[in-house]
Amino acid sequence: MFDPVVLSRVRHLHLTARILTDSLMMGEHRSRRIGQAVEFADYQEYMPGMDLRHLDWRVLARTDKLVVKRFVTETELPCTVVLDLSGDLGTGDTGKSTLPDLKGSKTGTAITLAATLLYFLERHGEPIGLEIVAGQGVRHTSYRPHSGQNQLRALFLTLASVRAGGVADLSKALIRAGQATRRRSFVTVVSDGMEEPKSWLPALGAFARRGADLTFVHLYDRAEWGLAFSEPAVLFSPEGGEGIAVDPVGARATFEEVARDYVNEVKAGVVRFGGRYLQTPTDGPLEDVLRKIIARSSE
Amino acid sequence: MSLAFLAPQAALLGLFIGLPVLAHLAKQVPRTRREFGAMLLLQRVVKRLRRRRRVKDLPLLLLRVAMIACIAAAAMGPQLSWPGGTPKFGGSGRVVFVIDRSLSMGLSDGGSTLLARARDEASTRLRTLPEGTLVGVVTFADHATRLSPSLTADTARLADRLATIEPSFGRSNLRDGLLEARRMLGGEKGEVVVFSDEAGPGTIAAATNEIRLLVESGSAVVPVPIFADPPRNIAVLSATYGDGDEGGLLSLRVGSYGPNPVEAACEVTLPDGQVIPVFADVPAAGEVAERLTVPPEAQGGVGKAWCEDKDLTADDTRYFHLPRVGASRVLVIDGDPGDSPTKSEVYFLERALAPWGGIRGGIRPDVSTPVGLQALDPEQHSVVFLANVADPRAAGPALVDFVRRGGSVVIGMGDNVTADRYDESLGPILPAQLRKTRDLADPAEAGIALVLPDTTHPLFAPFLRGGRGAFTKVRAHRVMTVDPYEDSEDVTTLLRWEGGVPALIERKVGSGRVLLWTSTFDLGWTNLPLQSAYMPLVQRMVAYLGAETGGGEGRLDAIVDEVVGVPLPDLAMDPTVVGPDGTPFRSHLEGSQLLFTPDRPGAYTITVPDAPALAYVAVNTAPTESDVRRFEGLAAVEQELVPELFRVRVDLSAWLLAAALLFAVLQALVALARPEPELIGAGEAT
């Protein structure tokens, strides 16, 4: 028996995913798959672990730069969504997600985003998989990419069932996911990144080494990052640890400085390890984020 | 049983107990709790704010460190010192006040004299001394005097005695003052407080050794300089009579010790009361010489030169000797005007009596023929020389009367002299009756020499220093012999020729005297005029017989507070010292001298009954004392000896404790304004 809330979430996810996907596919005539094929697509800077066969020797001879060629593929593209559902994702008030019981939270936005992306990819016939980091309430947190409606349903059910919780160890999770990722996959990491960047950013290299096309979706709650409350309060993490008494008025400016520095640090790290960086507030339009993911454009 | 607090003001420290309470209340943690998903960022905020706070709280840290440092430093009892202080007094319980009452302390400044200010200052300090302090007071000018025989705790009595200190005309003998103070301290430690104007060159330098002895004994010399600012004084530094074309010249030296040039109005008063005004343009801190002519005829005695000065009047007058000018007291009767200089007694006598024309010595002998004896005026002449006068009979009574009234006669022989006529007319006054001429040797030969004179006689006393032997070179080949006589109280043989023939015989007649020279005053019978003894012998005769000579023991200069010794020609005299005010002044005899110590400037006269004045003494203040400028400070000298006595010392303990209190308050205020960072962001908005 499924929890009615879960069922409601499944329906909700399906509906939202379909609407968003329709919106995304409006006017599209051709499926542009990203991967290995004969039709040249673009250049990418060489990263350790990439296939040396695609190294462009002419460019190397001319410019002394290591670049690899990318091609439009006509074959299947394994797609994996790595979803961070640690305890901190459970907070937030300004998220647009309308999932029951997750309204306003970062969890709701993250799940909606993941479900829509999976739905879109499945509609394009791509094998889809899911790796959940932390979280609770589900038996399986790791799904290898497979095609078909059953896979989609299983993933939707998991997404509808999972709750934010626990403590994430992004580094280990990303390394594990990277190692499990099939070569030349399409990987999207959805996370708030609330661990010391130096500890987990290098783990992104695992995806690069597998030749994966990595997008890091950095979720944040605009109200949290703006310390949008007026009275002093003791703030504490759902993941545990001691609370910190904060006077929001006095600390706001410094907090914003720190947040800016932090974003820049994460962004630089993601790019350095071969990924694209997308900063995503929970109250922003998901279509834009999805479009950027699919178009493989970065900020 | 009682409870007392040594430092009750420390209760104020209790106020600081409230400060941490207030700080604690201000730092209370909020009660609201919120889940927050960006703790990582918040932790970074905490770190960043702490870093900033460390910088912002540096002043707080410094304040607290300063507070503790001040307390620690105060506990060490630090002292700050720098040059420029004065030694403290009263600490040893033995204090001697040394008060300068020399002439320069009579300087008026601000309506009172420096001495009055010194007295007031001493009285004030006397009152502020701790109870039980042993005090002594010494005053000094030329000499030091104690106001109390020893140190005493009776300060009230000393205060009364301070008021009796009178100004003196004497010099600043600081050395004596300090010596007396050291004696009062009896070699033990104490403080010597010196109230002085420290004026005059050499005053302090002369006392340097005494200062050293005092500080070496552990005592401190505490200078209390009392001086006029700026110092100023006009004084007559000297007045001297000298040569001149008409009469004589009086040279004045007028000094000014003020900052500005002045035109000093001066007056010179001669002994006969004549007043000569003089204006002296004196440069700033300098002196000027003025010369004025004394009238052709002026009475001898002590005159005075005075310059107007409102600041220090005690040295405005300077007394000087003035010999009788223009009118001689010596009459030479020429009984044998010769046809050549060598055959003229007057020629030789004139040059012996007035070798410089009669101005400097004050002797301008009147020369006359025997007829001039008819108008013999005892008021005008005191000594008469009869030089080879043939017949004195016409003037005999006048001469006898002249001698009996105090006049003196010197009789010289010669070929014109007839013994009978002299014996007949001048018998009552002759030392011995003349008999006849006697040839002692052939005129072509050297003649008979004089024997050495007795220098104990006042007539020959000056020859004790030299020249006595010259008398043996005086030779005569002819003399006037006299009837036998005996030396007595009235008749004395002063000189003899070899073989015993009298050469110079004196006879006292009342207050007058007669000297009989048995040879000639020219080269007729003797070589005396060509000998070096001639002139001084003639001069001494005149001086001995009481006429004006302008020099010798008869005129003395002296300084106030210095002992004056007047040689007495005759111990049988009963001399009296008459002071400037005309009253007898205390004196005493010591050996052959009359001693007295004048205590004020002026003309002092040594008189004997029924005789002319024995001597005049012009007493003046010391010119150096008129220089009221400070040349060297007592403090400077002592500072060289004991520099540590002249350091200003400030005990910083109290100041450091006050500073610690201030830092405590400041740090509390700062801590209140910036509470501890338990509430992140608190206080950051400001």
PDB file of N, CA, C and O in Angstrom, chain B residues 519-539:
ATOM      1  N   SER B 519     123.202 122.032  59.346  1.00  0.00           N
ATOM      2  CA  SER B 519     123.942 122.304  58.118  1.00  0.00           C
ATOM      3  C   SER B 519     123.021 123.073  57.181  1.00  0.00           C
ATOM      4  O   SER B 519     121.963 123.546  57.600  1.00  0.00           O
ATOM      5  N   THR B 520     123.402 123.125  55.922  1.00  0.00           N
ATOM      6  CA  THR B 520     122.620 123.951  54.991  1.00  0.00           C
ATOM      7  C   THR B 520     121.645 123.085  54.186  1.00  0.00           C
ATOM      8  O   THR B 520     121.782 121.862  54.115  1.00  0.00           O
ATOM      9  N   PHE B 521     120.614 123.752  53.585  1.00  0.00           N
ATOM     10  CA  PHE B 521     119.676 123.063  52.690  1.00  0.00           C
ATOM     11  C   PHE B 521     120.162 123.119  51.245  1.00  0.00           C
ATOM     12  O   PHE B 521     119.509 122.586  50.360  1.00  0.00           O
ATOM     13  N   ASP B 522     121.308 123.802  51.021  1.00  0.00           N
ATOM     14  CA  ASP B 522     121.886 123.779  49.674  1.00  0.00           C
ATOM     15  C   ASP B 522     123.252 123.116  49.768  1.00  0.00           C
ATOM     16  O   ASP B 522     123.571 122.456  50.763  1.00  0.00           O
ATOM     17  N   LEU B 523     124.080 123.336  48.764  1.00  0.00           N
ATOM     18  CA  LEU B 523     125.360 122.644  48.711  1.00  0.00           C
ATOM     19  C   LEU B 523     126.482 123.415  49.415  1.00  0.00           C
ATOM     20  O   LEU B 523     127.648 123.040  49.303  1.00  0.00           O
ATOM     21  N   GLY B 524     126.089 124.479  50.153  1.00  0.00           N
ATOM     22  CA  GLY B 524     127.108 125.299  50.800  1.00  0.00           C
ATOM     23  C   GLY B 524     127.973 124.531  51.783  1.00  0.00           C
ATOM     24  O   GLY B 524     129.202 124.589  51.711  1.00  0.00           O
ATOM     25  N   TRP B 525     127.408 123.811  52.710  1.00  0.00           N
ATOM     26  CA  TRP B 525     128.176 123.090  53.725  1.00  0.00           C
ATOM     27  C   TRP B 525     128.066 121.569  53.562  1.00  0.00           C
ATOM     28  O   TRP B 525     128.795 120.831  54.236  1.00  0.00           O
ATOM     29  N   THR B 526     127.158 121.089  52.725  1.00  0.00           N
ATOM     30  CA  THR B 526     126.868 119.650  52.703  1.00  0.00           C
ATOM     31  C   THR B 526     126.448 119.199  51.305  1.00  0.00           C
ATOM     32  O   THR B 526     126.078 120.028  50.466  1.00  0.00           O
ATOM     33  N   ASN B 527     126.542 117.921  51.104  1.00  0.00           N
ATOM     34  CA  ASN B 527     126.078 117.379  49.809  1.00  0.00           C
ATOM     35  C   ASN B 527     124.652 116.860  49.904  1.00  0.00           C
ATOM     36  O   ASN B 527     124.173 116.141  49.031  1.00  0.00           O
ATOM     37  N   LEU B 528     123.959 117.166  51.001  1.00  0.00           N
ATOM     38  CA  LEU B 528     122.601 116.617  51.222  1.00  0.00           C
ATOM     39  C   LEU B 528     121.645 116.802  50.035  1.00  0.00           C
ATOM     40  O   LEU B 528     120.977 115.845  49.630  1.00  0.00           O
ATOM     41  N   PRO B 529     121.562 117.990  49.407  1.00  0.00           N
ATOM     42  CA  PRO B 529     120.571 118.152  48.316  1.00  0.00           C
ATOM     43  C   PRO B 529     120.796 117.202  47.146  1.00  0.00           C
ATOM     44  O   PRO B 529     119.872 116.960  46.367  1.00  0.00           O
ATOM     45  N   LEU B 530     122.031 116.689  47.034  1.00  0.00           N
ATOM     46  CA  LEU B 530     122.278 115.785  45.909  1.00  0.00           C
ATOM     47  C   LEU B 530     122.036 114.332  46.267  1.00  0.00           C
ATOM     48  O   LEU B 530     122.143 113.459  45.408  1.00  0.00           O
ATOM     49  N   GLN B 531     121.681 114.052  47.486  1.00  0.00           N
ATOM     50  CA  GLN B 531     121.488 112.669  47.924  1.00  0.00           C
ATOM     51  C   GLN B 531     120.009 112.271  47.806  1.00  0.00           C
ATOM     52  O   GLN B 531     119.103 113.109  47.879  1.00  0.00           O
ATOM     53  N   SER B 532     119.830 110.997  47.629  1.00  0.00           N
ATOM     54  CA  SER B 532     118.443 110.496  47.441  1.00  0.00           C
ATOM     55  C   SER B 532     117.609 110.674  48.698  1.00  0.00           C
ATOM     56  O   SER B 532     116.373 110.639  48.635  1.00  0.00           O
ATOM     57  N   ALA B 533     118.229 110.864  49.829  1.00  0.00           N
ATOM     58  CA  ALA B 533     117.462 111.007  51.057  1.00  0.00           C
ATOM     59  C   ALA B 533     116.879 112.408  51.216  1.00  0.00           C
ATOM     60  O   ALA B 533     116.014 112.626  52.065  1.00  0.00           O
ATOM     61  N   TYR B 534     117.333 113.327  50.350  1.00  0.00           N
ATOM     62  CA  TYR B 534     116.959 114.728  50.554  1.00  0.00           C
ATOM     63  C   TYR B 534     115.448 114.947  50.420  1.00  0.00           C
ATOM     64  O   TYR B 534     114.810 115.462  51.334  1.00  0.00           O
ATOM     65  N   MET B 535     114.931 114.591  49.268  1.00  0.00           N
ATOM     66  CA  MET B 535     113.514 114.885  49.037  1.00  0.00           C
ATOM     67  C   MET B 535     112.599 114.167  50.033  1.00  0.00           C
ATOM     68  O   MET B 535     111.734 114.804  50.651  1.00  0.00           O
ATOM     69  N   PRO B 536     112.779 112.854  50.226  1.00  0.00           N
ATOM     70  CA  PRO B 536     111.871 112.220  51.199  1.00  0.00           C
ATOM     71  C   PRO B 536     112.046 112.757  52.609  1.00  0.00           C
ATOM     72  O   PRO B 536     111.081 112.832  53.366  1.00  0.00           O
ATOM     73  N   LEU B 537     113.253 113.191  52.935  1.00  0.00           N
ATOM     74  CA  LEU B 537     113.445 113.727  54.279  1.00  0.00           C
ATOM     75  C   LEU B 537     112.668 115.028  54.434  1.00  0.00           C
ATOM     76  O   LEU B 537     111.978 115.241  55.439  1.00  0.00           O
ATOM     77  N   VAL B 538     112.741 115.877  53.421  1.00  0.00           N
ATOM     78  CA  VAL B 538     112.023 117.146  53.483  1.00  0.00           C
ATOM     79  C   VAL B 538     110.508 116.893  53.514  1.00  0.00           C
ATOM     80  O   VAL B 538     109.765 117.511  54.278  1.00  0.00           O
ATOM     81  N   GLN B 539     110.062 115.966  52.652  1.00  0.00           N
ATOM     82  CA  GLN B 539     108.630 115.645  52.627  1.00  0.00           C
ATOM     83  C   GLN B 539     108.189 115.106  53.981  1.00  0.00           C
ATOM     84  O   GLN B 539     107.121 115.458  54.477  1.00  0.00           O
TER      85      GLN B 539
END
